[in-house]
Amino acid sequence: MKSKRQEKILELIKEKIFLTQEDLQNELLALGYNVTQSTVSRDIKELRIIKGHDANGNYRYITGELPSVGSQTGEHYRELFSRSVKSIAFSLNNVVVKCFTGTAQGACVAVDELFGGMMLGSLAGDDTIIIVTRGETQSAQLAGELQKLLK
């Protein structure tokens, strides 16, 4: 049941624009899926669905996956990151990445995939990512690597 529901969620967000979990929940209920808001929330997290801009510029729920062109390599994540980020700065053991509105979550997925080993963790809001590293040296290195993606 869960896998069928999650498949339906992925299908729905590709077909329609959903701005809230409630909108998605109501659509699922109309289709006969007995779901609560918390179930929809868990599904969104498990499926790595984020809010972002689609190819037409609409702000909506989208999958955190990048369109596959050939193999699923780091190049896709680099492109996603470079399209999303406005600036990068670091201080002590933190790196702060400023993004265009609505793109931080997708950019954060890219950072996690590309540089997960260089950090303790990351957290994304709507337009800002904060990354925690082990120390100032690591923050400087990570900020430098992230800057390279913008060129």
XYZ file of C-alpha atoms in Angstrom:
151
model
C 0.000 0.000 0.000
C 2.778 2.425 0.938
C 4.738 1.847 -2.266
C 1.612 2.285 -4.414
C 0.759 5.499 -2.556
C 4.287 6.830 -2.987
C 4.249 5.945 -6.694
C 0.971 7.855 -6.994
C 2.487 10.866 -5.197
C 5.399 10.946 -7.647
C 2.964 10.670 -10.543
C 0.758 13.449 -9.171
C 3.533 15.976 -8.574
C 4.723 15.490 -12.144
C 1.216 16.103 -13.513
C -0.079 18.894 -11.273
C 1.200 21.805 -9.235
C 0.851 21.270 -5.485
C 1.878 24.097 -3.174
C 1.013 22.491 0.171
C 0.916 19.073 1.767
C -2.798 19.650 2.342
C -3.388 20.059 -1.403
C -1.556 16.800 -2.048
C -3.406 15.050 0.791
C -6.786 16.184 -0.591
C -5.920 14.871 -4.048
C -4.889 11.514 -2.577
C -8.101 11.350 -0.514
C -10.147 12.071 -3.660
C -8.388 9.154 -5.350
C -9.275 6.799 -2.503
C -6.043 6.856 -0.514
C -6.795 7.138 3.209
C -3.917 9.416 4.291
C -3.256 11.897 7.047
C -1.146 15.026 6.720
C 1.619 13.368 8.752
C 1.642 10.387 6.351
C 1.981 12.751 3.392
C 4.773 14.579 5.216
C 6.677 11.315 5.829
C 6.195 10.267 2.210
C 7.537 13.618 0.998
C 10.628 13.191 3.161
C 11.226 9.569 2.132
C 10.787 10.388 -1.552
C 13.130 13.379 -1.276
C 10.473 15.693 -2.634
C 11.330 19.352 -2.273
C 9.779 22.678 -3.135
C 11.466 24.319 -6.046
C 11.043 25.735 -9.514
C 10.191 23.391 -12.345
C 11.425 23.787 -15.919
C 8.646 26.305 -16.577
C 9.547 28.432 -13.553
C 6.547 27.323 -11.459
C 7.208 27.045 -7.712
C 5.910 23.634 -6.609
C 6.740 20.250 -5.155
C 9.362 18.546 -7.302
C 11.500 15.476 -6.895
C 14.991 16.022 -5.557
C 16.240 13.843 -8.389
C 17.789 15.540 -11.341
C 16.765 14.742 -14.877
C 18.984 11.972 -16.074
C 21.128 12.726 -19.062
C 23.252 9.679 -19.639
C 24.401 8.393 -16.286
C 23.415 9.817 -12.900
C 26.765 11.502 -12.228
C 27.893 14.393 -10.105
C 27.550 16.673 -13.130
C 23.798 16.838 -12.588
C 24.301 17.886 -8.975
C 26.899 20.468 -9.993
C 24.456 21.991 -12.456
C 21.639 22.073 -9.898
C 23.921 23.733 -7.348
C 25.295 26.329 -9.768
C 21.792 27.316 -10.932
C 20.582 27.771 -7.349
C 23.351 29.602 -5.496
C 23.968 33.338 -5.128
C 26.825 33.378 -2.590
C 28.968 31.252 -0.273
C 30.683 32.334 2.947
C 32.245 30.601 5.932
C 33.064 31.398 9.535
C 34.574 29.074 12.118
C 33.078 25.630 11.456
C 30.075 26.840 9.432
C 29.500 27.420 5.729
C 26.496 29.535 4.720
C 25.152 29.250 1.193
C 22.657 31.873 -0.003
C 20.320 30.672 -2.753
C 17.589 32.027 -4.962
C 14.189 31.803 -3.258
C 12.857 28.269 -3.182
C 16.034 26.555 -4.381
C 17.977 25.897 -1.175
C 16.557 22.425 -0.552
C 17.549 21.164 -3.991
C 20.981 22.755 -3.716
C 21.398 21.146 -0.299
C 20.679 17.707 -1.783
C 23.450 18.414 -4.290
C 25.897 19.471 -1.539
C 25.088 16.368 0.491
C 25.674 14.101 -2.507
C 28.853 15.819 -3.689
C 30.531 16.733 -0.391
C 28.865 14.671 2.340
C 32.228 13.392 3.554
C 33.532 16.902 4.212
C 30.801 17.928 6.639
C 29.045 16.912 9.807
C 25.646 17.906 8.439
C 23.583 20.437 6.540
C 20.234 22.143 6.895
C 18.287 23.982 4.197
C 15.553 26.550 4.474
C 13.877 28.307 1.580
C 16.863 30.389 0.468
C 19.720 29.500 2.829
C 21.809 26.421 3.574
C 23.941 26.087 6.691
C 26.629 23.448 6.716
C 28.513 22.407 9.845
C 32.054 21.046 9.516
C 34.622 19.849 12.046
C 36.561 23.113 12.083
C 37.572 26.312 10.366
C 40.074 24.616 8.062
C 37.411 22.216 6.809
C 34.935 25.076 6.361
C 37.451 26.994 4.271
C 38.140 23.900 2.137
C 34.462 23.165 1.610
C 33.659 26.805 0.798
C 36.479 26.723 -1.763
C 35.127 23.545 -3.378
C 31.620 24.991 -3.497
C 32.931 28.230 -5.061
C 34.505 26.171 -7.852
C 31.029 24.910 -8.794
C 29.880 28.472 -9.499
C 32.533 29.128 -12.162
